[in-house]
């Protein structure tokens, strides 16, 4: 059970003070009856809450996409550096965490959720979820480097890397897509291929692409369609 005003905040209707106003104005119904008290207790799984006649559904999971700026550690806490989770101060949900890591100097798409099972499946090596990065390189990207990456380079792990796909943008700028997520994966792959990464930005994670309109440091909730698509990417049974 939870307070009605909290329920409305958790389904992203508005701030606590806004939703209290709306409740007092009689805009919210619980099981068909108008409730005027923000502290009224509702069963978030079973009470039918409507706002101006629109049914609101509660999900205990939240999903956000964040455009990570350089200089922040991908973590909930760090004793020495600012962390990405500081950027999500205004969200109501607890226990959110970043799915996978981007290096401190890296930028771009980070998925943030509290859905541990989806995160686990997206990151599981056997899911082979593709990740695409924009790279600025120290040297011109050569055909030989492209070939080595497409065959699977040796970065000192037990097995060779899975083949990576590259797309040339300019002499020293490429997109690279990888199907794994080892520590410093892309930087190590480029080194093994004979080049060096100067700048790295993740632009896609599975079916989710970084929208150009999301400023550095900004975030937004995922749409239901994006969430379902990510569940499919992770070979997740959406029907469950
Ligand atoms: N590969 C890297 O080397 N660094 C990242 O941040 C992500 C992928």
mmCIF file of C-alpha atoms and ligand atoms in Angstrom:
data_model
loop_
_atom_site.group_PDB
_atom_site.id
_atom_site.type_symbol
_atom_site.label_atom_id
_atom_site.label_comp_id
_atom_site.label_asym_id
_atom_site.label_seq_id
_atom_site.Cartn_x
_atom_site.Cartn_y
_atom_site.Cartn_z
ATOM 1 C CA UNK A 1 0.000 0.000 0.000
ATOM 2 C CA UNK A 2 1.172 3.557 -0.634
ATOM 3 C CA UNK A 3 -0.148 7.096 -0.405
ATOM 4 C CA UNK A 4 -2.129 8.321 -3.397
ATOM 5 C CA UNK A 5 0.151 11.350 -3.932
ATOM 6 C CA UNK A 6 3.203 9.083 -3.965
ATOM 7 C CA UNK A 7 1.548 6.737 -6.457
ATOM 8 C CA UNK A 8 0.937 9.670 -8.819
ATOM 9 C CA UNK A 9 4.569 10.787 -8.503
ATOM 10 C CA UNK A 10 5.816 7.281 -9.188
ATOM 11 C CA UNK A 11 3.863 7.055 -12.425
ATOM 12 C CA UNK A 12 5.484 10.370 -13.468
ATOM 13 C CA UNK A 13 2.320 12.475 -13.281
ATOM 14 C CA UNK A 14 4.118 15.408 -11.676
ATOM 15 C CA UNK A 15 5.883 16.747 -8.608
ATOM 16 C CA UNK A 16 4.561 15.992 -5.113
ATOM 17 C CA UNK A 17 3.094 19.508 -4.755
ATOM 18 C CA UNK A 18 1.432 19.369 -8.202
ATOM 19 C CA UNK A 19 -0.224 16.011 -7.593
ATOM 20 C CA UNK A 20 -1.450 17.119 -4.136
ATOM 21 C CA UNK A 21 -3.165 20.075 -5.817
ATOM 22 C CA UNK A 22 -4.815 17.846 -8.400
ATOM 23 C CA UNK A 23 -6.067 15.434 -5.731
ATOM 24 C CA UNK A 24 -7.539 18.327 -3.709
ATOM 25 C CA UNK A 25 -9.250 19.626 -6.845
ATOM 26 C CA UNK A 26 -11.018 16.258 -7.269
ATOM 27 C CA UNK A 27 -9.204 15.202 -10.424
ATOM 28 C CA UNK A 28 -8.221 11.745 -9.161
ATOM 29 C CA UNK A 29 -10.397 8.670 -8.611
ATOM 30 C CA UNK A 30 -9.620 5.416 -6.833
ATOM 31 C CA UNK A 31 -11.859 2.526 -7.928
ATOM 32 C CA UNK A 32 -14.312 5.034 -9.368
ATOM 33 C CA UNK A 33 -14.576 7.274 -6.305
ATOM 34 C CA UNK A 34 -13.064 10.759 -6.153
ATOM 35 C CA UNK A 35 -10.452 10.978 -3.416
ATOM 36 C CA UNK A 36 -9.598 14.400 -1.966
ATOM 37 C CA UNK A 37 -6.925 13.346 0.505
ATOM 38 C CA UNK A 38 -3.322 12.986 -0.761
ATOM 39 C CA UNK A 39 -2.532 10.635 2.141
ATOM 40 C CA UNK A 40 -5.291 8.183 1.114
ATOM 41 C CA UNK A 41 -3.747 4.697 0.929
ATOM 42 C CA UNK A 42 -3.990 2.717 -2.309
ATOM 43 C CA UNK A 43 -2.885 -0.756 -3.316
ATOM 44 C CA UNK A 44 -0.555 0.091 -6.186
ATOM 45 C CA UNK A 45 -1.051 -3.318 -7.836
ATOM 46 C CA UNK A 46 -4.840 -3.551 -7.568
ATOM 47 C CA UNK A 47 -6.554 -0.197 -6.990
ATOM 48 C CA UNK A 48 -7.738 1.325 -10.282
ATOM 49 C CA UNK A 49 -6.465 4.897 -10.220
ATOM 50 C CA UNK A 50 -7.708 7.308 -12.837
ATOM 51 C CA UNK A 51 -6.673 10.893 -13.536
ATOM 52 C CA UNK A 52 -9.425 12.838 -15.344
ATOM 53 C CA UNK A 53 -10.812 9.480 -16.444
ATOM 54 C CA UNK A 54 -7.485 8.110 -17.724
ATOM 55 C CA UNK A 55 -6.389 4.826 -16.096
ATOM 56 C CA UNK A 56 -2.854 5.001 -14.689
ATOM 57 C CA UNK A 57 -0.795 1.849 -14.480
ATOM 58 C CA UNK A 58 1.894 1.334 -11.902
ATOM 59 C CA UNK A 59 5.133 -0.413 -12.667
ATOM 60 C CA UNK A 60 7.652 -1.119 -9.969
ATOM 61 C CA UNK A 61 10.369 -0.873 -12.615
ATOM 62 C CA UNK A 62 11.680 2.316 -14.170
ATOM 63 C CA UNK A 63 13.802 2.726 -17.293
ATOM 64 C CA UNK A 64 15.718 5.827 -18.344
ATOM 65 C CA UNK A 65 18.212 6.658 -21.040
ATOM 66 C CA UNK A 66 20.967 9.051 -19.961
ATOM 67 C CA UNK A 67 23.457 10.868 -22.171
ATOM 68 C CA UNK A 68 26.575 10.447 -20.044
ATOM 69 C CA UNK A 69 29.021 13.341 -20.031
ATOM 70 C CA UNK A 70 32.789 12.739 -19.832
ATOM 71 C CA UNK A 71 34.336 13.067 -16.370
ATOM 72 C CA UNK A 72 31.716 11.074 -14.434
ATOM 73 C CA UNK A 73 32.138 7.547 -13.130
ATOM 74 C CA UNK A 74 29.479 5.000 -14.152
ATOM 75 C CA UNK A 75 28.414 4.093 -10.652
ATOM 76 C CA UNK A 76 25.998 4.908 -7.823
ATOM 77 C CA UNK A 77 28.788 6.061 -5.514
ATOM 78 C CA UNK A 78 32.455 6.940 -5.746
ATOM 79 C CA UNK A 79 34.604 8.458 -2.987
ATOM 80 C CA UNK A 80 36.716 10.543 -5.380
ATOM 81 C CA UNK A 81 34.687 11.494 -8.469
ATOM 82 C CA UNK A 82 31.210 12.625 -9.487
ATOM 83 C CA UNK A 83 28.997 9.705 -10.494
ATOM 84 C CA UNK A 84 26.331 9.430 -13.207
ATOM 85 C CA UNK A 85 23.549 8.656 -10.739
ATOM 86 C CA UNK A 86 23.881 12.208 -9.334
ATOM 87 C CA UNK A 87 22.314 13.351 -12.600
ATOM 88 C CA UNK A 88 19.030 11.528 -11.799
ATOM 89 C CA UNK A 89 18.292 13.382 -8.579
ATOM 90 C CA UNK A 90 14.680 14.238 -9.416
ATOM 91 C CA UNK A 91 13.388 10.762 -10.201
ATOM 92 C CA UNK A 92 11.102 9.140 -7.612
ATOM 93 C CA UNK A 93 12.279 5.535 -7.901
ATOM 94 C CA UNK A 94 14.823 3.963 -5.628
ATOM 95 C CA UNK A 95 17.481 1.347 -6.326
ATOM 96 C CA UNK A 96 18.238 2.557 -9.838
ATOM 97 C CA UNK A 97 21.588 1.598 -11.310
ATOM 98 C CA UNK A 98 23.417 1.924 -14.648
ATOM 99 C CA UNK A 99 23.325 -1.113 -16.945
ATOM 100 C CA UNK A 100 26.929 -1.843 -17.854
ATOM 101 C CA UNK A 101 29.726 0.684 -17.763
ATOM 102 C CA UNK A 102 31.159 3.503 -19.790
ATOM 103 C CA UNK A 103 34.680 4.632 -18.900
ATOM 104 C CA UNK A 104 35.073 7.907 -16.989
ATOM 105 C CA UNK A 105 36.326 9.701 -20.123
ATOM 106 C CA UNK A 106 33.607 8.127 -22.330
ATOM 107 C CA UNK A 107 30.276 9.673 -23.257
ATOM 108 C CA UNK A 108 26.902 8.633 -24.567
ATOM 109 C CA UNK A 109 24.055 6.231 -24.060
ATOM 110 C CA UNK A 110 23.620 4.690 -20.631
ATOM 111 C CA UNK A 111 20.554 2.717 -19.697
ATOM 112 C CA UNK A 112 19.449 3.266 -16.091
ATOM 113 C CA UNK A 113 16.936 0.965 -14.422
ATOM 114 C CA UNK A 114 15.977 -0.920 -11.288
ATOM 115 C CA UNK A 115 14.992 -4.012 -13.305
ATOM 116 C CA UNK A 116 17.797 -6.339 -12.274
ATOM 117 C CA UNK A 117 16.658 -9.245 -14.404
ATOM 118 C CA UNK A 118 16.533 -7.240 -17.625
ATOM 119 C CA UNK A 119 19.924 -5.689 -16.847
ATOM 120 C CA UNK A 120 21.386 -9.126 -16.215
ATOM 121 C CA UNK A 121 20.021 -10.478 -19.490
ATOM 122 C CA UNK A 122 21.132 -7.469 -21.519
ATOM 123 C CA UNK A 123 24.661 -7.866 -20.187
ATOM 124 C CA UNK A 124 24.850 -11.671 -20.340
ATOM 125 C CA UNK A 125 27.493 -12.656 -22.918
ATOM 126 C CA UNK A 126 25.114 -15.160 -24.503
ATOM 127 C CA UNK A 127 22.550 -12.424 -25.264
ATOM 128 C CA UNK A 128 25.010 -10.836 -27.741
ATOM 129 C CA UNK A 129 23.349 -7.442 -27.508
ATOM 130 C CA UNK A 130 25.100 -5.100 -29.993
ATOM 131 C CA UNK A 131 26.614 -1.822 -28.810
ATOM 132 C CA UNK A 132 27.677 0.864 -31.260
ATOM 133 C CA UNK A 133 30.279 3.519 -30.518
ATOM 134 C CA UNK A 134 31.445 6.628 -32.319
ATOM 135 C CA UNK A 135 35.252 6.755 -32.137
ATOM 136 C CA UNK A 136 37.839 9.409 -32.862
ATOM 137 C CA UNK A 137 41.180 7.712 -33.460
ATOM 138 C CA UNK A 138 44.814 8.767 -33.112
ATOM 139 C CA UNK A 139 45.784 7.492 -36.579
ATOM 140 C CA UNK A 140 43.905 7.077 -39.857
ATOM 141 C CA UNK A 141 41.743 3.942 -39.821
ATOM 142 C CA UNK A 142 43.157 1.468 -42.343
ATOM 143 C CA UNK A 143 41.732 -1.436 -44.339
ATOM 144 C CA UNK A 144 44.109 -3.712 -42.409
ATOM 145 C CA UNK A 145 42.675 -2.556 -39.075
ATOM 146 C CA UNK A 146 39.138 -3.049 -40.398
ATOM 147 C CA UNK A 147 40.040 -6.602 -41.472
ATOM 148 C CA UNK A 148 41.662 -7.484 -38.139
ATOM 149 C CA UNK A 149 38.616 -6.231 -36.205
ATOM 150 C CA UNK A 150 36.235 -8.098 -38.504
ATOM 151 C CA UNK A 151 38.128 -11.336 -37.884
ATOM 152 C CA UNK A 152 38.280 -10.948 -34.081
ATOM 153 C CA UNK A 153 41.344 -9.466 -32.367
ATOM 154 C CA UNK A 154 43.308 -10.862 -29.415
ATOM 155 C CA UNK A 155 43.006 -8.609 -26.344
ATOM 156 C CA UNK A 156 44.626 -11.093 -23.990
ATOM 157 C CA UNK A 157 41.455 -12.911 -22.913
ATOM 158 C CA UNK A 158 40.972 -16.688 -23.162
ATOM 159 C CA UNK A 159 39.237 -16.334 -26.536
ATOM 160 C CA UNK A 160 39.573 -13.899 -29.425
ATOM 161 C CA UNK A 161 37.021 -11.075 -29.510
ATOM 162 C CA UNK A 162 33.928 -11.681 -31.559
ATOM 163 C CA UNK A 163 34.095 -10.027 -34.995
ATOM 164 C CA UNK A 164 33.313 -6.299 -34.861
ATOM 165 C CA UNK A 165 31.689 -4.235 -37.576
ATOM 166 C CA UNK A 166 33.123 -0.856 -38.504
ATOM 167 C CA UNK A 167 31.878 2.014 -40.639
ATOM 168 C CA UNK A 168 34.184 4.783 -41.793
ATOM 169 C CA UNK A 169 32.982 8.359 -41.201
ATOM 170 C CA UNK A 170 36.195 10.242 -41.973
ATOM 171 C CA UNK A 171 39.893 9.324 -41.984
ATOM 172 C CA UNK A 172 40.125 9.160 -38.176
ATOM 173 C CA UNK A 173 36.473 8.740 -37.211
ATOM 174 C CA UNK A 174 34.467 5.519 -37.295
ATOM 175 C CA UNK A 175 31.431 3.746 -35.867
ATOM 176 C CA UNK A 176 32.201 0.359 -34.372
ATOM 177 C CA UNK A 177 29.640 -2.254 -33.313
ATOM 178 C CA UNK A 178 30.605 -4.961 -30.844
ATOM 179 C CA UNK A 179 28.609 -7.837 -29.378
ATOM 180 C CA UNK A 180 30.496 -8.113 -26.096
ATOM 181 C CA UNK A 181 31.122 -5.891 -23.092
ATOM 182 C CA UNK A 182 34.506 -6.626 -21.555
ATOM 183 C CA UNK A 183 36.439 -4.049 -19.523
ATOM 184 C CA UNK A 184 37.740 -1.282 -21.861
ATOM 185 C CA UNK A 185 36.637 -3.572 -24.708
ATOM 186 C CA UNK A 186 36.729 -1.110 -27.586
ATOM 187 C CA UNK A 187 39.916 0.686 -26.527
ATOM 188 C CA UNK A 188 41.699 -2.671 -26.157
ATOM 189 C CA UNK A 189 40.353 -3.890 -29.499
ATOM 190 C CA UNK A 190 41.558 -0.779 -31.322
ATOM 191 C CA UNK A 191 44.974 -1.107 -29.679
ATOM 192 C CA UNK A 192 45.199 -4.743 -30.744
ATOM 193 C CA UNK A 193 44.222 -3.682 -34.279
ATOM 194 C CA UNK A 194 47.066 -1.100 -34.333
ATOM 195 C CA UNK A 195 45.370 2.203 -33.520
ATOM 196 C CA UNK A 196 44.324 4.186 -30.442
ATOM 197 C CA UNK A 197 40.975 5.615 -29.265
ATOM 198 C CA UNK A 198 41.099 9.340 -28.416
ATOM 199 C CA UNK A 199 37.346 9.795 -27.920
ATOM 200 C CA UNK A 200 34.530 7.290 -27.435
ATOM 201 C CA UNK A 201 30.783 7.849 -27.358
ATOM 202 C CA UNK A 202 28.147 5.096 -27.221
ATOM 203 C CA UNK A 203 25.401 5.836 -29.733
ATOM 204 C CA UNK A 204 23.343 2.631 -29.553
ATOM 205 C CA UNK A 205 22.647 -0.201 -27.142
ATOM 206 C CA UNK A 206 20.614 -3.008 -28.693
ATOM 207 C CA UNK A 207 17.640 -1.430 -30.456
ATOM 208 C CA UNK A 208 17.964 1.762 -28.420
ATOM 209 C CA UNK A 209 19.693 4.678 -30.157
ATOM 210 C CA UNK A 210 20.900 7.852 -28.459
ATOM 211 C CA UNK A 211 18.596 10.661 -29.534
ATOM 212 C CA UNK A 212 20.511 13.694 -30.735
ATOM 213 C CA UNK A 213 18.058 15.911 -28.820
ATOM 214 C CA UNK A 214 19.213 14.542 -25.457
ATOM 215 C CA UNK A 215 21.819 17.058 -24.233
ATOM 216 C CA UNK A 216 24.952 15.872 -22.462
ATOM 217 C CA UNK A 217 23.957 15.035 -18.871
ATOM 218 C CA UNK A 218 20.218 14.899 -19.712
ATOM 219 C CA UNK A 219 17.957 11.858 -19.387
ATOM 220 C CA UNK A 220 14.417 10.774 -20.231
ATOM 221 C CA UNK A 221 12.177 7.805 -19.422
ATOM 222 C CA UNK A 222 11.983 5.091 -22.075
ATOM 223 C CA UNK A 223 8.686 4.596 -23.896
ATOM 224 C CA UNK A 224 6.770 1.306 -23.456
ATOM 225 C CA UNK A 225 7.740 0.405 -27.025
ATOM 226 C CA UNK A 226 11.448 0.944 -26.301
ATOM 227 C CA UNK A 227 11.218 -1.160 -23.130
ATOM 228 C CA UNK A 228 9.508 -4.037 -24.954
ATOM 229 C CA UNK A 229 12.064 -3.846 -27.749
ATOM 230 C CA UNK A 230 14.952 -4.002 -25.247
ATOM 231 C CA UNK A 231 13.341 -7.053 -23.642
ATOM 232 C CA UNK A 232 13.301 -8.680 -27.065
ATOM 233 C CA UNK A 233 16.961 -7.708 -27.603
ATOM 234 C CA UNK A 234 17.789 -9.560 -24.418
ATOM 235 C CA UNK A 235 15.838 -12.569 -25.642
ATOM 236 C CA UNK A 236 13.459 -11.865 -22.829
ATOM 237 C CA UNK A 237 10.012 -13.395 -22.715
ATOM 238 C CA UNK A 238 7.862 -10.223 -22.825
ATOM 239 C CA UNK A 239 4.756 -12.240 -22.043
ATOM 240 C CA UNK A 240 6.040 -13.305 -18.607
HETATM 241 N N1 LIG B 1 34.747 0.148 -24.560
HETATM 242 C C1 LIG B 1 35.665 0.937 -23.953
HETATM 243 O O1 LIG B 1 36.850 0.754 -24.159
HETATM 244 N N2 LIG B 1 35.241 1.875 -23.124
HETATM 245 C C2 LIG B 1 33.933 2.125 -22.866
HETATM 246 O O2 LIG B 1 33.592 3.025 -22.091
HETATM 247 C C3 LIG B 1 32.980 1.312 -23.510
HETATM 248 C C4 LIG B 1 33.429 0.327 -24.369
#
